[in-house]
Short mmCIF file of C-alpha atoms in Angstrom, two decimals:
data_model
loop_
_atom_site.label_atom_id
_atom_site.label_comp_id
_atom_site.label_asym_id
_atom_site.label_seq_id
_atom_site.Cartn_x
_atom_site.Cartn_y
_atom_site.Cartn_z
CA MET M 21 -4.32 13.78 31.85
CA GLU M 22 -7.57 15.06 33.17
CA LEU M 23 -10.92 13.61 32.07
CA ASN M 24 -12.91 16.67 30.95
CA ARG M 25 -14.24 18.11 28.16
CA THR M 26 -11.56 19.68 27.11
CA GLN M 27 -10.38 18.71 24.04
CA LEU M 28 -6.98 16.85 23.94
CA THR M 29 -4.41 17.71 21.57
CA GLU M 30 -1.50 14.81 22.35
CA PHE M 31 -2.38 10.81 21.73
CA VAL M 32 -0.67 7.62 23.08
CA LEU M 33 -0.30 4.85 20.65
CA ARG M 34 0.03 1.71 22.01
CA GLY M 35 2.27 0.18 19.33
CA ILE M 36 1.62 -3.71 19.18
CA THR M 37 2.52 -4.90 22.59
CA ASP M 38 3.18 -3.58 25.96
CA ARG M 39 5.85 -6.26 27.10
CA SER M 40 8.82 -4.34 27.87
CA GLY M 41 10.99 -7.22 27.03
CA LEU M 42 9.98 -7.49 23.60
CA GLN M 43 10.87 -3.84 22.41
CA VAL M 44 14.50 -3.84 21.93
CA PRO M 45 13.96 -7.69 19.31
CA LEU M 46 10.97 -5.94 18.06
CA PHE M 47 12.89 -2.89 17.27
CA LEU M 48 15.83 -4.74 15.42
CA VAL M 49 13.31 -6.85 13.59
CA PHE M 50 11.59 -4.09 12.41
CA PHE M 51 14.59 -2.01 12.06
CA LEU M 52 16.04 -4.80 9.47
CA ILE M 53 12.67 -5.01 7.75
CA TYR M 54 12.74 -1.36 7.11
CA VAL M 55 16.37 -1.15 5.88
CA ILE M 56 15.53 -4.07 3.11
CA THR M 57 11.86 -2.46 2.08
CA MET M 58 13.95 1.06 1.40
CA VAL M 59 16.61 -0.80 -0.66
CA GLY M 60 14.69 -3.14 -2.54
CA ASN M 61 12.14 -0.52 -3.60
CA LEU M 62 14.52 2.61 -4.15
CA GLY M 63 16.99 0.08 -5.33
CA LEU M 64 14.38 -1.10 -8.03
CA ILE M 65 13.52 2.58 -8.71
CA PHE M 66 16.84 3.30 -9.68
CA LEU M 67 17.29 0.35 -11.53
CA ILE M 68 14.76 0.92 -14.06
CA TRP M 69 15.63 4.45 -14.47
CA LYS M 70 19.60 3.60 -14.92
CA ASP M 71 18.96 0.52 -17.60
CA PRO M 72 17.19 2.43 -20.76
CA HIS M 73 15.50 -0.98 -21.91
CA LEU M 74 13.39 -1.07 -18.82
CA HIS M 75 11.91 2.73 -19.79
CA THR M 76 9.14 0.83 -20.87
CA PRO M 77 5.39 1.33 -19.39
CA MET M 78 5.42 -1.93 -17.47
CA TYR M 79 8.54 -1.40 -15.38
CA ILE M 80 7.37 2.71 -15.26
CA PHE M 81 4.58 1.39 -13.39
CA LEU M 82 6.52 -1.11 -11.64
CA GLY M 83 8.24 1.83 -10.32
CA ASN M 84 5.77 3.91 -9.00
CA LEU M 85 4.40 1.13 -7.41
CA ALA M 86 7.95 1.07 -5.41
CA PHE M 87 7.35 4.40 -4.70
CA ALA M 88 4.10 4.31 -2.95
CA ASP M 89 5.50 1.08 -1.13
CA ALA M 90 8.47 2.90 0.37
CA CYS M 91 5.94 6.10 1.42
CA THR M 92 3.60 3.67 2.97
CA SER M 93 6.26 2.27 4.51
CA SER M 94 8.01 5.04 5.88
CA SER M 95 4.81 6.31 6.94
CA VAL M 96 4.20 4.37 9.58
CA THR M 97 7.95 2.27 10.57
CA PRO M 98 10.04 5.01 11.40
CA LYS M 99 7.23 5.95 14.89
CA MET M 100 7.12 2.48 15.53
CA LEU M 101 11.17 2.40 16.33
CA MET M 102 11.17 5.45 17.94
CA LYS M 103 8.43 4.05 19.85
CA PHE M 104 10.49 0.86 20.33
CA SER M 105 13.95 2.27 21.39
CA ASN M 106 12.86 5.40 23.32
CA LYS M 107 9.47 4.54 24.97
CA ASN M 108 8.28 7.62 23.15
CA ASP M 109 4.82 6.58 22.11
CA MET M 110 3.48 10.21 22.32
CA ILE M 111 1.95 11.64 18.94
CA SER M 112 0.47 14.88 18.28
CA MET M 113 -3.12 15.11 16.60
CA GLY M 114 -0.95 16.78 13.37
CA GLU M 115 1.52 14.74 13.35
CA CYS M 116 -1.05 11.96 13.71
CA PHE M 117 -3.14 13.69 11.37
CA ALA M 118 -0.38 14.03 8.61
CA GLN M 119 0.58 10.33 9.42
CA PHE M 120 -2.60 8.86 8.67
CA TYR M 121 -3.23 10.95 5.07
CA PHE M 122 0.38 9.87 3.72
CA PHE M 123 -0.70 6.43 4.60
CA CYS M 124 -3.69 6.95 2.78
CA LEU M 125 -2.18 8.91 0.32
CA SER M 126 0.21 6.34 -1.11
CA ALA M 127 -1.60 3.42 -0.62
CA THR M 128 -5.06 4.59 -2.34
CA ALA M 129 -2.44 5.65 -5.10
CA GLU M 130 -0.96 2.49 -5.28
CA CYS M 131 -4.68 0.67 -5.86
CA PHE M 132 -4.68 2.87 -8.62
CA ILE M 133 -1.40 1.88 -10.00
CA LEU M 134 -2.02 -2.02 -9.95
CA VAL M 135 -5.15 -1.40 -12.17
CA ALA M 136 -2.24 0.55 -14.69
CA MET M 137 -0.45 -2.20 -14.66
CA ALA M 138 -3.44 -4.70 -15.31
CA TYR M 139 -4.77 -2.55 -17.67
CA ASP M 140 -0.99 -2.62 -19.62
CA ARG M 141 -0.76 -6.75 -19.62
CA TYR M 142 -3.71 -6.99 -20.69
CA VAL M 143 -2.75 -4.71 -23.70
CA ALA M 144 0.34 -6.12 -24.71
CA ILE M 145 -1.15 -9.59 -24.43
CA CYS M 146 -4.32 -9.26 -26.25
CA ASN M 147 -3.16 -6.94 -28.67
CA PRO M 148 0.15 -6.92 -29.00
CA LEU M 149 0.32 -5.55 -32.42
CA LEU M 150 -1.38 -2.29 -31.15
CA TYR M 151 0.80 -2.29 -27.46
CA VAL M 152 2.94 0.85 -28.74
CA VAL M 153 0.09 2.61 -29.79
CA VAL M 154 -1.79 2.46 -26.65
CA MET M 155 0.54 1.97 -23.97
CA SER M 156 2.06 5.64 -25.31
CA ASN M 157 4.18 7.73 -22.63
CA ARG M 158 1.14 10.40 -22.46
CA LEU M 159 -1.12 7.37 -21.31
CA CYS M 160 1.00 6.61 -18.45
CA ILE M 161 1.78 9.90 -17.15
CA GLN M 162 -1.94 10.19 -17.44
CA PHE M 163 -2.42 6.46 -15.07
CA ILE M 164 0.25 7.73 -12.99
CA GLY M 165 -0.99 11.24 -12.34
CA VAL M 166 -4.68 10.39 -11.70
CA SER M 167 -3.25 7.53 -8.94
CA TYR M 168 -1.71 9.98 -7.28
CA LEU M 169 -4.11 12.83 -7.55
CA ILE M 170 -7.00 10.47 -6.27
CA GLY M 171 -4.86 9.13 -3.54
CA LEU M 172 -4.16 13.27 -2.30
CA LEU M 173 -7.96 13.96 -2.71
CA HIS M 174 -9.21 10.82 -0.81
CA GLY M 175 -6.35 11.13 2.04
CA LEU M 176 -7.59 15.09 2.28
CA LEU M 177 -11.27 13.62 2.36
CA HIS M 178 -10.75 11.22 5.73
CA VAL M 179 -8.24 13.96 7.66
CA GLY M 180 -10.90 16.28 6.62
CA LEU M 181 -13.61 14.64 8.06
CA LEU M 182 -11.04 13.93 11.33
CA PHE M 183 -11.17 17.16 12.43
CA ARG M 184 -14.95 17.43 13.12
CA LEU M 185 -14.08 14.95 15.15
CA THR M 186 -13.20 15.54 19.19
CA PHE M 187 -11.17 14.32 21.68
CA CYS M 188 -11.92 14.60 25.33
CA SER M 189 -11.77 11.64 27.59
CA SER M 190 -9.30 8.77 26.76
CA ASN M 191 -6.41 9.63 24.53
CA VAL M 192 -4.63 5.91 23.98
CA ILE M 193 -4.92 4.72 20.50
CA ASP M 194 -4.80 1.03 20.46
CA HIS M 195 -2.58 0.54 17.30
CA PHE M 196 0.94 0.94 16.05
CA TYR M 197 0.18 4.33 14.09
CA CYS M 198 -2.71 6.79 13.58
CA GLU M 199 -5.35 4.08 11.75
CA ILE M 200 -8.89 6.06 11.53
CA LEU M 201 -10.78 3.00 13.18
CA PRO M 202 -9.31 3.29 16.12
CA LEU M 203 -9.70 6.83 16.16
CA TYR M 204 -13.17 6.54 15.93
CA ARG M 205 -13.54 4.24 18.48
CA ILE M 206 -11.77 6.89 21.30
CA SER M 207 -13.65 9.88 19.60
CA CYS M 208 -16.31 11.84 22.13
CA THR M 209 -17.87 12.84 19.04
CA ASP M 210 -20.19 10.48 17.19
CA PRO M 211 -17.90 9.21 14.76
CA SER M 212 -20.85 7.23 12.46
CA ILE M 213 -20.56 9.82 9.39
CA ASN M 214 -16.58 8.95 9.28
CA VAL M 215 -17.05 5.54 9.64
CA LEU M 216 -20.14 5.74 6.81
CA VAL M 217 -17.64 7.66 4.19
CA ALA M 218 -14.96 5.57 5.62
CA PHE M 219 -17.08 2.24 4.30
CA ILE M 220 -18.43 3.90 0.64
CA MET M 221 -14.56 4.67 0.07
CA ALA M 222 -13.43 1.55 0.74
CA ILE M 223 -16.49 -0.07 -1.51
CA LEU M 224 -15.51 2.44 -4.17
CA ILE M 225 -12.18 2.26 -4.48
CA GLN M 226 -11.20 -1.25 -3.54
CA VAL M 227 -13.98 -2.96 -5.01
CA SER M 228 -13.71 -0.83 -8.27
CA THR M 229 -10.03 -1.32 -8.65
CA PHE M 230 -10.03 -5.30 -8.13
CA MET M 231 -12.69 -5.85 -9.93
CA SER M 232 -10.95 -3.89 -13.42
CA ILE M 233 -8.07 -6.00 -12.66
CA ILE M 234 -9.77 -8.93 -12.36
CA VAL M 235 -11.66 -8.24 -15.52
CA SER M 236 -8.46 -7.30 -17.14
CA TYR M 237 -6.76 -10.68 -16.08
CA VAL M 238 -9.60 -12.80 -17.14
CA ARG M 239 -9.46 -11.57 -20.76
CA VAL M 240 -5.77 -12.13 -20.09
CA LEU M 241 -6.05 -15.47 -19.28
CA PHE M 242 -8.20 -16.26 -22.18
CA ALA M 243 -6.28 -14.83 -24.37
CA ILE M 244 -3.30 -16.80 -23.10
CA LEU M 245 -5.04 -20.14 -23.14
CA ARG M 246 -5.86 -19.45 -27.34
CA THR M 247 -2.49 -19.16 -27.57
CA LYS M 248 -0.80 -22.17 -29.16
CA SER M 249 2.91 -21.39 -28.05
CA GLU M 250 4.08 -23.41 -25.02
CA SER M 251 6.68 -21.16 -24.68
CA GLY M 252 4.53 -18.07 -25.30
CA ARG M 253 1.75 -19.24 -22.36
CA HIS M 254 4.79 -20.10 -20.03
CA LYS M 255 6.28 -16.39 -20.44
CA ALA M 256 2.99 -14.75 -20.74
CA PHE M 257 2.02 -16.38 -17.10
CA SER M 258 5.26 -15.68 -15.79
CA THR M 259 4.43 -12.59 -16.43
CA CYS M 260 1.27 -12.01 -14.76
CA SER M 261 2.07 -14.41 -11.68
CA SER M 262 3.84 -11.92 -9.99
CA HIS M 263 1.05 -9.24 -10.31
CA LEU M 264 -1.32 -11.50 -9.21
CA SER M 265 0.53 -12.55 -6.05
CA SER M 266 1.09 -8.99 -5.21
CA VAL M 267 -2.32 -8.18 -5.46
CA SER M 268 -3.77 -10.77 -3.54
CA LEU M 269 -1.75 -10.04 -0.45
CA PHE M 270 -2.60 -6.32 -0.78
CA TYR M 271 -6.02 -6.35 -1.37
CA GLY M 272 -6.75 -9.31 0.69
CA THR M 273 -6.31 -7.29 4.00
CA LEU M 274 -6.99 -4.07 3.31
CA PHE M 275 -10.76 -5.82 2.36
CA ILE M 276 -10.54 -7.81 5.77
CA ILE M 277 -9.97 -4.35 7.67
CA TYR M 278 -11.97 -1.76 5.79
CA VAL M 279 -14.96 -3.68 4.17
CA LEU M 280 -15.64 -6.91 6.12
CA SER M 281 -14.30 -6.01 8.98
CA GLY M 282 -15.19 -2.51 9.92
CA SER M 283 -15.02 -0.99 13.14
CA ASP M 284 -16.00 -4.38 14.43
CA THR M 285 -12.33 -5.68 14.26
CA ASP M 286 -10.52 -7.32 17.30
CA ASN M 287 -8.11 -5.45 18.28
CA TYR M 288 -4.63 -7.53 17.97
CA GLN M 289 -6.22 -9.21 15.09
CA GLY M 290 -6.49 -5.70 13.22
CA LYS M 291 -3.06 -5.00 14.42
CA MET M 292 -1.78 -7.88 12.38
CA TYR M 293 -3.59 -7.31 9.39
CA SER M 294 -2.39 -3.78 9.10
CA LEU M 295 0.67 -5.07 9.75
CA PHE M 296 0.59 -7.15 6.93
CA TYR M 297 0.04 -4.36 4.25
CA THR M 298 2.00 -1.48 5.45
CA ILE M 299 5.36 -3.34 6.54
CA ILE M 300 5.37 -7.11 5.13
CA ILE M 301 3.70 -6.27 1.35
CA PRO M 302 6.20 -3.05 0.69
CA LEU M 303 8.95 -5.47 2.20
CA LEU M 304 7.85 -8.29 -0.13
CA ASN M 305 6.97 -6.88 -3.85
CA PRO M 306 10.40 -5.65 -4.78
CA PHE M 307 11.31 -9.00 -4.70
CA ILE M 308 7.95 -10.76 -6.18
CA TYR M 309 8.58 -8.34 -8.94
CA SER M 310 12.12 -8.74 -9.49
CA LEU M 311 13.24 -13.01 -8.72
CA ARG M 312 11.25 -14.59 -11.37
CA ASN M 313 11.96 -11.42 -13.96
CA LYS M 314 14.81 -11.83 -16.48
CA GLU M 315 14.88 -8.19 -17.24
CA VAL M 316 15.43 -6.99 -13.74
CA ILE M 317 17.89 -9.37 -12.85
CA GLY M 318 19.66 -8.86 -16.64
CA ALA M 319 20.16 -5.11 -15.94
CA LEU M 320 20.80 -5.82 -11.99
CA ARG M 321 23.59 -7.69 -13.79
CA LYS M 322 24.68 -5.19 -16.03
CA LEU M 323 24.89 -2.75 -13.30
CA ARG M 324 27.34 -5.37 -11.38
CA GLU M 325 29.56 -5.43 -14.16
#
């Protein structure tokens, strides 16, 4: 590739590691993770669709969370597996931008779906008598629709800004997928506007949704502590603990990447954080929400009978 001012239209994804001896083992590991992720998330969606007892707001949101997780994993993992299997580390600019767009859409939608789930638990525990009235099908559809709409617009914003950048010297993206921060580093155009917008949007979306979740669960906690029934407390804590576990994992890594570290994140460290929220969290979520959930386990037993 000539090192001139000609704009590059293809990139090289360096991946997780350049060590040739690790390519086959890593392919097997991530292929297995991807299969389990898709079976877990799509299986959970099918279970919620199949069992009428799970046609409630809580499980409608959970089904959409599983869909967002499946989309997040599918936007990243297949290209990673291609690189491991046939050393195909080239990606066109169009493919690169599309990959980031679909990742951004699903990850952003997940933030707002988690807010909807927190609000659902707040209404269920703090205002149980009004639950059926407040959490109507119409409100659920609005929550889900707005989540995906914001994800769509957020992705369009970043991809639109990517088109103002030129890439004329290095075409090597030191990452395993087309993440915007490594793209900014190899741009020949000053990416300051892009970095600023990325930081502002991270603050607006991640901090606002995280604080909404925290406020909901603080109020839930006070409501639980006022509950006299020991079994009632245990059930409420059990219902909310899986959600809080997922929220902690998801937001913890996102904050480190986009808010605290920004573009100065160490390359290898950044890859590991990204690996966690693009591959590991979508793998864990179906199990976090299912293993301690008696209704999901009951629906699974009915399906096997």
